[in-house]
Structure formats: C-alpha cells, structure tokens
mmCIF file of C-alpha atoms in Angstrom:
data_model
loop_
_atom_site.group_PDB
_atom_site.id
_atom_site.type_symbol
_atom_site.label_atom_id
_atom_site.label_comp_id
_atom_site.label_asym_id
_atom_site.label_seq_id
_atom_site.Cartn_x
_atom_site.Cartn_y
_atom_site.Cartn_z
ATOM 1 C CA MET A 309 117.645 -80.290 46.641
ATOM 2 C CA ILE A 310 120.728 -78.463 47.973
ATOM 3 C CA HIS A 311 119.569 -79.506 51.454
ATOM 4 C CA LEU A 312 119.624 -83.226 50.571
ATOM 5 C CA ALA A 313 122.868 -83.165 48.917
ATOM 6 C CA THR A 314 124.531 -81.477 51.772
ATOM 7 C CA ARG A 315 122.838 -83.898 54.080
ATOM 8 C CA SER A 316 124.073 -86.707 52.101
ATOM 9 C CA LEU A 317 127.575 -85.527 51.976
ATOM 10 C CA PHE A 318 127.467 -84.633 55.700
ATOM 11 C CA SER A 319 126.726 -88.348 56.447
ATOM 12 C CA PHE A 320 130.116 -89.475 55.092
ATOM 13 C CA TRP A 321 131.582 -87.627 58.168
ATOM 14 C CA PRO A 322 131.446 -90.265 61.022
ATOM 15 C CA GLY A 323 129.653 -88.843 64.126
ATOM 16 C CA ALA A 324 128.668 -85.487 62.599
ATOM 17 C CA CYS A 325 125.057 -86.059 61.842
ATOM 18 C CA LYS A 326 124.233 -87.583 65.257
ATOM 19 C CA ALA A 327 126.414 -84.792 67.001
ATOM 20 C CA TRP A 328 124.294 -82.016 65.033
ATOM 21 C CA ASP A 329 120.827 -83.614 65.312
ATOM 22 C CA ARG A 330 120.856 -85.061 68.806
ATOM 23 C CA THR A 331 123.645 -83.027 70.523
ATOM 24 C CA ASP A 332 125.218 -86.256 71.374
ATOM 25 C CA SER A 333 128.732 -85.394 72.993
ATOM 26 C CA THR A 334 130.402 -88.784 72.232
ATOM 27 C CA SER A 335 129.420 -88.363 68.546
ATOM 28 C CA LEU A 336 130.803 -84.814 68.641
ATOM 29 C CA TRP A 337 134.354 -86.233 69.930
ATOM 30 C CA ILE A 338 134.191 -88.834 67.173
ATOM 31 C CA ALA A 339 133.457 -86.053 64.549
ATOM 32 C CA ILE A 340 136.388 -83.992 65.790
ATOM 33 C CA GLY A 341 138.684 -86.982 65.881
ATOM 34 C CA PHE A 342 137.783 -87.773 62.308
ATOM 35 C CA SER A 343 138.401 -84.257 61.032
ATOM 36 C CA TRP A 344 141.787 -83.962 62.921
ATOM 37 C CA SER A 345 142.816 -87.339 61.592
ATOM 38 C CA THR A 346 141.689 -86.311 58.054
ATOM 39 C CA CYS A 347 143.863 -82.990 58.439
ATOM 40 C CA LEU A 348 146.924 -85.031 59.732
ATOM 41 C CA ALA A 349 146.729 -87.677 56.879
ATOM 42 C CA ILE A 350 146.441 -84.737 54.415
ATOM 43 C CA ALA A 351 149.475 -83.044 55.907
ATOM 44 C CA SER A 352 151.444 -86.236 56.096
ATOM 45 C CA THR A 353 150.718 -86.959 52.461
ATOM 46 C CA CYS A 354 151.346 -83.568 51.150
ATOM 47 C CA LEU A 355 153.965 -81.877 53.386
ATOM 48 C CA TRP A 356 155.856 -84.695 55.236
ATOM 49 C CA GLU A 357 156.312 -87.272 52.743
ATOM 50 C CA GLU A 358 159.772 -88.231 53.810
ATOM 51 C CA TRP A 359 159.172 -88.197 57.577
ATOM 52 C CA ILE A 360 156.612 -90.798 57.507
ATOM 53 C CA HIS A 361 156.582 -94.175 55.650
ATOM 54 C CA ALA A 362 154.355 -94.662 52.620
ATOM 55 C CA TRP A 363 152.634 -97.752 54.066
ATOM 56 C CA VAL A 364 151.815 -95.764 57.316
ATOM 57 C CA ARG A 365 150.325 -93.075 55.244
ATOM 58 C CA PHE A 366 148.466 -95.695 52.962
ATOM 59 C CA LEU A 367 147.046 -97.469 56.012
ATOM 60 C CA VAL A 368 145.825 -94.027 57.664
ATOM 61 C CA CYS A 369 144.182 -92.962 54.543
ATOM 62 C CA PHE A 370 142.667 -96.343 53.914
ATOM 63 C CA ALA A 371 141.233 -96.206 57.404
ATOM 64 C CA LEU A 372 139.809 -92.899 57.121
ATOM 65 C CA VAL A 373 138.056 -93.695 53.701
ATOM 66 C CA ALA A 374 136.852 -96.895 55.184
ATOM 67 C CA CYS A 375 135.384 -95.164 58.116
ATOM 68 C CA ALA A 376 133.739 -92.374 55.758
ATOM 69 C CA CYS A 377 132.193 -95.103 53.545
ATOM 70 C CA VAL A 378 130.878 -97.021 56.419
ATOM 71 C CA SER A 379 129.168 -94.121 57.972
ATOM 72 C CA GLY A 380 127.766 -93.094 54.668
ATOM 73 C CA ALA A 381 126.690 -96.559 53.884
ATOM 74 C CA ARG A 382 124.938 -96.828 57.329
ATOM 75 C CA ALA A 383 123.194 -93.390 56.660
ATOM 76 C CA ILE A 384 122.027 -94.521 53.025
ATOM 77 C CA LEU A 385 120.842 -97.952 54.130
ATOM 78 C CA PHE A 386 119.400 -97.376 57.339
ATOM 79 C CA GLY A 387 118.722 -93.466 57.162
ATOM 80 C CA HIS A 388 118.858 -91.003 59.607
ATOM 81 C CA VAL A 389 116.807 -92.212 62.573
ATOM 82 C CA ILE A 390 115.928 -88.933 64.374
ATOM 83 C CA PRO A 391 113.932 -89.635 67.445
ATOM 84 C CA GLU A 392 110.618 -88.125 67.612
ATOM 85 C CA ASP A 393 110.142 -84.926 69.893
ATOM 86 C CA THR A 394 108.733 -86.078 73.055
ATOM 87 C CA LYS A 395 108.934 -82.650 74.717
ATOM 88 C CA PRO A 396 105.033 -81.884 74.596
ATOM 89 C CA VAL A 397 104.233 -85.225 76.075
ATOM 90 C CA ARG A 398 106.898 -84.957 78.693
ATOM 91 C CA ASP A 399 105.610 -81.454 79.408
ATOM 92 C CA GLU A 400 101.970 -82.466 79.837
ATOM 93 C CA ARG A 401 103.190 -85.462 82.286
ATOM 94 C CA PHE A 402 105.203 -83.035 84.369
ATOM 95 C CA ARG A 403 102.216 -80.844 84.808
ATOM 96 C CA LYS A 404 100.215 -83.723 85.782
ATOM 97 C CA ALA A 405 102.952 -85.011 88.187
ATOM 98 C CA GLN A 406 103.069 -81.444 89.772
ATOM 99 C CA ALA A 407 99.460 -81.316 90.328
ATOM 100 C CA ALA A 408 99.476 -84.977 91.885
ATOM 101 C CA TYR A 409 102.487 -83.959 94.034
ATOM 102 C CA LEU A 410 100.472 -80.908 95.293
ATOM 103 C CA GLN A 411 97.488 -83.007 95.994
ATOM 104 C CA GLY A 412 99.574 -85.428 98.106
ATOM 105 C CA ASP A 413 99.335 -88.233 95.655
ATOM 106 C CA TYR A 414 103.206 -89.086 95.688
ATOM 107 C CA PHE A 415 102.631 -92.637 94.016
ATOM 108 C CA GLU A 416 100.964 -91.153 90.886
ATOM 109 C CA SER A 417 103.448 -88.245 90.753
ATOM 110 C CA ALA A 418 106.483 -90.746 90.930
ATOM 111 C CA ARG A 419 104.765 -92.831 88.251
ATOM 112 C CA LEU A 420 104.477 -90.075 85.716
ATOM 113 C CA LEU A 421 107.943 -88.667 86.469
ATOM 114 C CA ALA A 422 109.495 -92.165 85.979
ATOM 115 C CA SER A 423 107.778 -92.288 82.728
ATOM 116 C CA ASN A 424 109.328 -89.056 81.666
ATOM 117 C CA LEU A 425 112.746 -90.209 82.699
ATOM 118 C CA ALA A 426 112.131 -93.380 80.564
ATOM 119 C CA LEU A 427 111.580 -91.154 77.494
ATOM 120 C CA GLU A 428 114.473 -88.746 78.116
ATOM 121 C CA LYS A 429 116.937 -89.467 80.853
ATOM 122 C CA SER A 430 118.470 -86.019 80.983
ATOM 123 C CA ASP A 431 115.093 -84.421 81.870
ATOM 124 C CA ILE A 432 116.586 -82.637 85.036
ATOM 125 C CA GLU A 433 113.343 -81.028 86.163
ATOM 126 C CA SER A 434 111.536 -84.363 86.235
ATOM 127 C CA GLY A 435 114.319 -85.821 88.102
ATOM 128 C CA LEU A 436 114.362 -83.052 90.580
ATOM 129 C CA LEU A 437 110.718 -83.318 91.360
ATOM 130 C CA LEU A 438 111.111 -87.058 91.549
ATOM 131 C CA VAL A 439 113.634 -86.639 94.298
ATOM 132 C CA SER A 440 111.165 -84.233 96.083
ATOM 133 C CA VAL A 441 108.484 -86.876 95.771
ATOM 134 C CA LEU A 442 110.749 -89.636 97.185
ATOM 135 C CA ARG A 443 111.827 -87.583 99.952
ATOM 136 C CA ARG A 444 108.093 -86.699 100.825
ATOM 137 C CA SER A 445 107.121 -90.409 100.868
ATOM 138 C CA SER A 446 110.134 -90.983 103.085
ATOM 139 C CA ARG A 447 112.073 -93.134 100.632
ATOM 140 C CA PHE A 448 115.256 -91.256 101.529
ATOM 141 C CA ASP A 449 117.812 -93.787 100.267
ATOM 142 C CA GLU A 450 116.132 -93.932 96.686
ATOM 143 C CA ALA A 451 116.231 -90.155 96.822
ATOM 144 C CA LEU A 452 119.774 -89.965 97.629
ATOM 145 C CA ASP A 453 120.705 -92.453 94.852
ATOM 146 C CA HIS A 454 118.725 -90.477 92.330
ATOM 147 C CA ILE A 455 120.434 -87.122 93.500
ATOM 148 C CA ASN A 456 123.866 -88.992 92.917
ATOM 149 C CA LEU A 457 122.548 -89.864 89.541
ATOM 150 C CA LEU A 458 121.241 -86.418 88.487
ATOM 151 C CA LEU A 459 124.678 -84.968 89.584
ATOM 152 C CA LYS A 460 126.280 -87.036 86.790
ATOM 153 C CA TRP A 461 124.355 -85.482 84.129
ATOM 154 C CA GLU A 462 125.852 -82.622 81.969
ATOM 155 C CA LEU A 463 123.000 -80.241 82.652
ATOM 156 C CA SER A 464 123.116 -80.671 86.383
ATOM 157 C CA VAL A 465 125.607 -77.773 86.738
ATOM 158 C CA ARG A 466 122.685 -75.200 86.535
ATOM 159 C CA TRP A 467 120.812 -77.303 89.199
ATOM 160 C CA GLU A 468 123.603 -77.958 91.649
ATOM 161 C CA SER A 469 122.359 -75.587 94.429
ATOM 162 C CA GLU A 470 118.860 -77.199 94.286
ATOM 163 C CA LEU A 471 120.298 -80.550 94.136
ATOM 164 C CA ALA A 472 122.563 -79.860 97.153
ATOM 165 C CA LEU A 473 119.583 -78.532 99.066
ATOM 166 C CA GLU A 474 117.393 -81.516 98.417
ATOM 167 C CA LYS A 475 120.393 -83.785 99.519
ATOM 168 C CA GLU A 476 120.523 -81.751 102.739
ATOM 169 C CA LYS A 477 116.888 -82.198 103.351
ATOM 170 C CA CYS A 478 117.086 -85.930 102.615
ATOM 171 C CA LEU A 479 119.934 -86.463 104.929
ATOM 172 C CA LYS A 480 118.231 -84.416 107.710
ATOM 173 C CA ARG A 481 114.981 -86.243 107.535
ATOM 174 C CA LYS A 482 116.726 -89.626 107.310
ATOM 175 C CA ARG A 483 118.663 -88.680 110.700
ATOM 176 C CA GLN A 484 115.453 -87.569 112.228
ATOM 177 C CA SER A 485 113.619 -90.764 111.275
ATOM 178 C CA LEU A 486 116.412 -92.818 112.544
ATOM 179 C CA ASP A 487 116.606 -90.825 115.853
ATOM 180 C CA ALA A 488 112.879 -91.024 116.517
ATOM 181 C CA PRO A 489 112.067 -93.703 119.029
ATOM 182 C CA PRO A 490 109.992 -96.471 117.892
ATOM 183 C CA PRO A 491 106.270 -96.354 118.559
ATOM 184 C CA LYS A 492 105.003 -98.067 121.614
ATOM 185 C CA ALA A 493 102.331 -100.920 121.425
ATOM 186 C CA ALA A 494 99.030 -100.017 122.693
#
C-alpha cells in the first residue's frame, strides 16, 4: 500500500518515473530541471518577493503545477508502461549468433544480432559481434558505419579499445581488398 502511494506521488514529478525505471538520461535531466525550477519558485515566492514581480511568480508556479498535473494525469490514465525484460531472449540469441559465427554462418549470425539490436539498441556486445561478422563477410563500409554508430552510445566508453581495434582491422582489410589485383579471366 505504501509502495502504491509513493509510486502515485512520484508520478507527479515529470521525468522521475521514466528516469528511475528505464534509466533514461533525457528523463533524468527533465526531473532535475523540474526540481530546480520548483526550488527556485519556492525561493522566489518566500524569500525574494520584492525582487520578482508577482505575475512572473504566478506564471512560474502555474507552469510547474500544470507540468506536474499533466505528468500525474498521464501516469494515472495510461499507466506506467514498463517494457518487458528482453535480456533472457537477447542472451539466447547472442549465444546462437556466437555459435553461428564460429561455424562460419555469417548471414545467420548477422540476422540474430540485428534482431537483438532491434530489441535493445544499446546492446553493445551484440553490436560489437555484428561488426566482426560484417568484417568477416567483407562488408567493410557497413562495419565502419556500425562502429561509428556504436561509438555514439553511452556504454561504448568501456569498449573503446575493442572498437578501435575492430576499426583498424576493417580499414586494413578494406585497403588490402582495394590493393589486390582483379582476378584474371580463365
């Protein structure tokens, strides 16, 4: 019961539920901005009455209450849509993709990894294995594009050395394939 009451009150804080449940960085910044705005509105109403005009204080307080009401109404009407945990499914697909990769079935491995990335865009392990699959199947431009995409993700910091190594391998193999003379007709 206490959990439900706390959760219901928490939903009137814009961005807080989404930041807490889904670790969404944009929602975190919205929640922080709302809390700072609320603190400034309280301080301007209680402490700095003579510094700020009454209509400015009224507009700021009205905007904050409206944002809180809209956030709470959306949570009450539509509920908190928490996405289902796809980790077990993604882990199983990743294992199958690894097995297909080791057997040389790059098409199947790429298909499984792409479906993993469709479920969770920030799955860095699947993305890194997909880069290896693309490199092994001589699709160097796609691999380099995917490396650049992976480097934009927040979690790529821990994988920078592996991504740099894959990029170097892709560029080296691409240069070698361009330098090789074309096959002669028999």
